[in-house]
């Protein structure tokens, strides 16, 4: 009868032999030149070079959600360990899944495009936001679904890269490796730090309906239901008709004449002036025939109100344009492009200057 020591040794040897056989079986698996090239290319990428991992670096600023899904489909098929026998295929496949998990989520992609760091990394995100003077705008929606560091909504499920692959091809796109894109309900992945992959919404060929909704759809429509559905249309026609009847069909308020400011433009040649700001405006004299002094004084006030409103809108547009130029002057690494900053500082803001000159608050 063999001793316990020798038995344990034999068992250990058998386990090691099986492990070697398993590893050798993996090593004997083949891969095509294209699959090998894909694995080597992806492993040369940085862990957070998500566009480069999916092969979208050249079009990162213009690629759409559909382009990202197509890129994931291509790269995941090339690197999937069940189809690619390369020894590093599993690592490349995880990098592809990670890249799609970030770029496939609209909010995470915006953060990555803005800061250039992993949106789920506490340290990297905090450091990028601290070095960017406009980082406060990036967290405006921090309380929304999937916001924060790995936070998810109440519908979140943790899934592995393999599950992501299976659901992508079999669940949401109509069949294994054969489904088309942009059909059926969309889904968004949210990868939450070290807790694994999360998915907010997954679906098959169509959204599941609640039993109550199905029962309501099967209920026959009555005449009362039809009347209720037509009420908005009835009100739309009845109210104007009643207003016209009670007012006798007469227009009680005179129509405001067309006007231009600062310079005449025929037939708007009759010059008048606003009461407080003393801004010249011009109207068609034929449109104010028979007007008394009170109506003309009211017209002057309306002209001034409209002038201030239009000038304020133009000033706001100038301020937004200047702020956009300033934002573009800041680089990803926290530096400043002096040429672009000079253009932003020299941007002409004529409407804002005129408001200041007239003493009108912005």
XYZ file of C-alpha atoms in Angstrom:
362
model
C 0.000 0.000 0.000
C 1.604 3.317 -1.009
C 2.293 5.849 1.684
C 0.376 9.140 2.042
C 3.496 11.058 1.098
C 4.063 9.173 -2.090
C 0.365 9.373 -2.972
C 0.359 13.128 -2.519
C 3.427 13.387 -4.672
C 1.841 11.338 -7.405
C -1.302 13.454 -7.253
C 0.728 16.625 -7.487
C 2.650 15.259 -10.428
C -0.556 14.296 -12.198
C -1.983 17.816 -11.672
C 1.179 19.417 -13.014
C 1.148 17.113 -15.999
C -2.458 18.006 -16.756
C -1.597 21.712 -16.441
C 1.298 21.258 -18.863
C -0.950 19.396 -21.263
C -3.537 22.197 -21.050
C -0.935 24.899 -21.656
C 0.601 22.948 -24.478
C -2.817 22.589 -26.031
C -3.223 26.370 -26.005
C 0.226 26.874 -27.427
C -0.487 24.481 -30.296
C -3.473 26.554 -31.410
C -2.864 28.538 -34.536
C -3.567 32.130 -35.481
C -3.643 33.843 -38.841
C -1.110 36.547 -39.744
C -3.895 39.135 -39.455
C -4.827 37.934 -35.962
C -1.190 37.963 -34.850
C -0.666 41.474 -36.234
C -3.800 42.689 -34.409
C -2.608 41.273 -31.061
C 0.879 42.741 -31.422
C -0.471 46.145 -32.484
C -2.892 46.360 -29.564
C -0.314 45.288 -26.967
C 2.019 48.039 -28.194
C -0.653 50.611 -27.309
C -0.823 52.313 -23.955
C -3.506 50.983 -21.632
C -5.508 54.227 -21.944
C -4.970 54.791 -25.685
C -8.550 53.697 -26.283
C -8.932 55.158 -29.790
C -5.623 53.623 -30.872
C -6.614 50.231 -29.442
C -9.780 50.202 -31.566
C -7.877 51.524 -34.608
C -9.665 54.880 -34.558
C -6.807 57.227 -33.622
C -6.751 58.844 -37.076
C -10.467 59.718 -36.879
C -10.874 60.195 -33.120
C -12.367 63.677 -33.499
C -14.950 62.670 -36.111
C -15.835 59.027 -35.420
C -19.459 58.297 -34.525
C -21.003 55.785 -32.123
C -21.590 53.487 -35.073
C -17.900 53.689 -36.044
C -16.907 52.725 -32.482
C -19.263 49.709 -32.517
C -17.930 48.570 -35.896
C -14.347 48.939 -34.674
C -15.117 46.906 -31.533
C -16.778 44.216 -33.629
C -13.713 43.921 -35.878
C -11.058 43.989 -33.138
C -12.926 41.694 -30.756
C -13.355 39.068 -33.484
C -9.643 39.302 -34.325
C -8.469 38.950 -30.701
C -11.061 36.672 -29.085
C -9.129 33.829 -27.363
C -11.548 31.219 -28.715
C -10.682 32.238 -32.280
C -7.124 33.518 -31.911
C -4.475 31.059 -30.648
C -1.813 33.691 -29.998
C -0.395 33.514 -26.454
C -1.272 37.178 -25.773
C -4.707 37.179 -27.426
C -6.481 37.210 -24.052
C -4.662 40.395 -22.964
C -5.414 42.110 -26.264
C -9.053 41.057 -26.051
C -9.373 42.602 -22.563
C -7.803 45.861 -23.809
C -10.314 45.975 -26.684
C -13.211 45.385 -24.262
C -11.919 48.074 -21.930
C -11.587 50.591 -24.790
C -15.137 49.914 -25.953
C -16.427 50.171 -22.392
C -15.137 53.763 -22.211
C -15.767 54.992 -25.757
C -19.146 53.276 -25.923
C -20.393 55.355 -22.986
C -21.191 58.935 -24.068
C -20.363 60.558 -20.716
C -17.125 58.621 -20.232
C -16.058 59.368 -23.794
C -16.611 63.105 -23.200
C -14.439 62.974 -20.069
C -11.738 61.001 -21.857
C -11.742 63.404 -24.830
C -11.513 66.360 -22.458
C -8.815 65.152 -20.051
C -7.080 62.350 -21.973
C -7.062 60.072 -18.916
C -8.998 57.040 -17.736
C -12.400 58.401 -16.628
C -12.715 55.610 -14.014
C -9.330 56.217 -12.384
C -9.677 58.292 -9.207
C -6.098 59.528 -9.238
C -5.811 60.313 -12.952
C -9.197 62.058 -13.185
C -8.529 64.168 -10.099
C -5.089 65.154 -11.364
C -6.394 66.062 -14.844
C -9.238 68.143 -13.438
C -6.918 69.930 -11.005
C -4.630 70.935 -13.889
C -7.470 72.224 -16.067
C -9.045 75.585 -15.120
C -12.293 74.613 -16.830
C -12.657 71.230 -15.142
C -15.663 72.423 -13.155
C -17.834 72.170 -16.218
C -16.950 68.491 -16.677
C -18.582 67.469 -13.410
C -21.845 69.327 -13.906
C -23.674 66.073 -14.404
C -21.883 64.128 -11.723
C -25.171 63.090 -10.166
C -26.553 61.473 -13.290
C -26.659 57.801 -14.150
C -23.250 56.170 -14.133
C -21.620 59.304 -12.730
C -18.670 59.463 -10.398
C -15.922 56.911 -9.949
C -17.499 53.643 -10.922
C -20.964 54.665 -9.780
C -23.855 53.083 -11.582
C -27.611 53.239 -11.631
C -29.920 50.774 -9.959
C -30.082 48.662 -13.122
C -26.308 48.034 -13.314
C -24.942 44.509 -13.726
C -21.280 43.556 -13.564
C -20.175 41.653 -16.651
C -16.877 40.302 -17.891
C -15.239 41.050 -21.274
C -16.508 37.659 -22.446
C -20.084 38.532 -21.438
C -19.761 41.887 -23.175
C -18.693 40.068 -26.330
C -21.526 37.544 -26.167
C -24.219 40.138 -25.472
C -22.898 42.449 -28.155
C -23.172 39.836 -30.887
C -25.980 37.567 -29.659
C -28.197 39.814 -27.556
C -28.421 43.276 -29.012
C -27.654 42.682 -32.671
C -29.799 39.791 -33.819
C -27.472 36.763 -33.980
C -23.951 35.453 -33.277
C -21.424 37.318 -35.426
C -24.058 38.123 -38.025
C -26.181 40.944 -36.639
C -26.200 44.352 -38.277
C -25.536 47.563 -36.415
C -27.959 50.165 -35.093
C -30.885 47.743 -34.948
C -32.862 47.145 -31.794
C -32.412 48.970 -28.503
C -29.057 50.609 -27.927
C -26.894 49.800 -24.916
C -24.214 51.725 -23.113
C -21.359 50.207 -21.136
C -20.092 51.776 -17.935
C -16.831 50.401 -16.572
C -16.479 51.204 -12.897
C -12.876 51.212 -11.724
C -11.834 47.914 -10.131
C -15.349 46.566 -9.769
C -15.540 45.176 -13.288
C -17.752 45.992 -16.226
C -21.258 47.398 -15.868
C -23.985 47.648 -18.430
C -26.857 50.108 -18.036
C -29.198 48.610 -20.589
C -29.055 45.503 -22.679
C -31.697 44.242 -25.055
C -32.634 41.777 -27.728
C -34.651 42.414 -30.828
C -37.030 44.747 -29.029
C -37.820 46.172 -25.609
C -39.839 44.024 -23.226
C -43.274 45.374 -22.447
C -44.918 45.317 -19.087
C -48.062 43.182 -18.727
C -50.067 46.257 -17.725
C -49.073 48.080 -20.889
C -50.067 45.073 -22.995
C -53.459 44.936 -21.252
C -54.037 48.625 -21.911
C -53.195 48.163 -25.583
C -55.698 45.308 -25.868
C -58.522 47.329 -24.259
C -60.949 48.564 -26.975
C -61.111 52.324 -27.500
C -64.439 53.942 -26.576
C -66.060 57.150 -27.796
C -65.001 58.914 -24.599
C -61.356 58.004 -25.292
C -61.694 59.455 -28.777
C -63.165 62.691 -27.398
C -60.366 63.014 -24.839
C -57.730 62.560 -27.538
C -59.381 65.264 -29.678
C -59.672 67.861 -26.869
C -56.306 69.555 -27.600
C -57.286 70.026 -31.246
C -60.727 71.350 -30.280
C -59.231 73.877 -27.845
C -56.764 74.948 -30.512
C -59.614 76.027 -32.791
C -62.303 77.026 -30.274
C -60.298 79.492 -28.169
C -59.188 81.697 -31.091
C -62.755 81.639 -32.422
C -64.229 82.745 -29.066
C -61.599 85.458 -28.681
C -62.426 86.766 -32.131
C -66.183 86.793 -31.370
C -65.882 88.670 -28.057
C -63.422 91.190 -29.468
C -65.638 91.874 -32.470
C -62.913 90.763 -34.842
C -61.056 94.050 -34.351
C -57.343 94.348 -33.675
C -57.211 96.491 -30.523
C -53.444 96.986 -30.530
C -51.675 98.685 -33.437
C -49.043 96.708 -35.256
C -45.488 97.746 -34.403
C -43.836 99.254 -37.476
C -40.706 97.743 -38.956
C -37.591 99.620 -37.823
C -33.829 99.734 -38.243
C -31.251 101.310 -35.965
C -28.403 103.801 -36.550
C -28.796 104.161 -40.348
C -31.785 104.631 -42.648
C -32.677 101.950 -45.144
C -35.418 102.896 -47.671
C -38.347 102.917 -47.216
C -37.393 103.143 -43.507
C -36.297 106.789 -43.642
C -38.340 108.553 -40.934
C -35.907 109.209 -38.062
C -36.860 108.950 -34.410
C -34.896 108.545 -31.160
C -35.257 106.289 -28.143
C -36.161 108.171 -24.920
C -33.375 107.115 -22.521
C -30.399 105.913 -24.572
C -30.927 108.412 -27.419
C -30.366 105.781 -30.097
C -31.510 106.721 -33.616
C -33.971 104.434 -35.333
C -35.802 104.691 -38.642
C -39.299 103.609 -39.701
C -41.552 103.848 -42.756
C -43.539 107.128 -42.449
C -46.543 105.484 -44.128
C -46.880 103.042 -41.213
C -47.447 105.738 -38.593
C -49.949 107.952 -40.468
C -52.573 109.208 -37.977
C -50.623 108.230 -34.869
C -50.907 110.649 -31.918
C -48.095 111.678 -29.574
C -48.943 109.005 -27.014
C -48.649 106.185 -29.556
C -45.367 107.596 -30.856
C -43.982 107.825 -27.316
C -44.922 104.181 -26.731
C -43.235 103.292 -30.016
C -40.032 104.985 -28.849
C -40.044 102.888 -25.660
C -40.644 99.669 -27.604
C -37.815 100.556 -29.971
C -35.405 101.031 -27.063
C -36.439 97.737 -25.468
C -35.935 95.882 -28.750
C -32.580 97.576 -29.332
C -31.254 96.589 -25.899
C -32.498 93.010 -26.327
C -30.831 92.614 -29.744
C -27.581 94.217 -28.550
C -27.527 91.916 -25.514
C -27.964 88.812 -27.690
C -25.081 89.864 -29.932
C -22.898 90.533 -26.881
C -23.654 87.093 -25.462
C -22.706 85.496 -28.795
C -19.411 87.436 -28.781
C -18.656 86.325 -25.218
C -19.318 82.671 -26.093
C -17.080 82.891 -29.149
C -14.261 84.451 -27.124
C -14.591 81.790 -24.410
C -14.419 79.038 -27.046
C -11.207 80.563 -28.389
C -9.748 80.621 -24.883
C -10.702 76.974 -24.299
C -8.978 75.961 -27.535
C -5.819 77.771 -26.435
C -5.337 75.318 -23.535
C -3.558 72.074 -24.414
C -4.252 68.569 -23.114
C -1.173 68.570 -20.887
C -2.131 71.782 -19.073
C -0.067 74.197 -21.180
C -1.182 77.189 -23.234
C -0.881 77.887 -26.970
C 0.241 81.507 -26.907
C -0.760 82.198 -30.543
C -4.302 80.952 -29.971
C -4.529 82.813 -26.673
C -3.453 86.021 -28.402
C -6.226 85.554 -30.994
C -8.756 85.071 -28.179
C -7.595 88.188 -26.326
C -7.738 90.315 -29.480
C -11.209 89.116 -30.493
C -13.388 92.163 -31.193
C -16.489 92.464 -28.988
C -18.165 95.535 -30.485
C -21.651 94.859 -29.124
C -20.382 94.403 -25.563
C -18.326 97.591 -25.845
C -21.383 99.515 -27.039
C -23.428 98.231 -24.099
C -20.687 99.469 -21.763
C -20.598 102.833 -23.518
C -24.375 103.222 -23.197
C -24.302 102.176 -19.532
C -26.424 99.063 -20.134
C -25.687 96.137 -17.831
C -24.843 92.829 -19.483
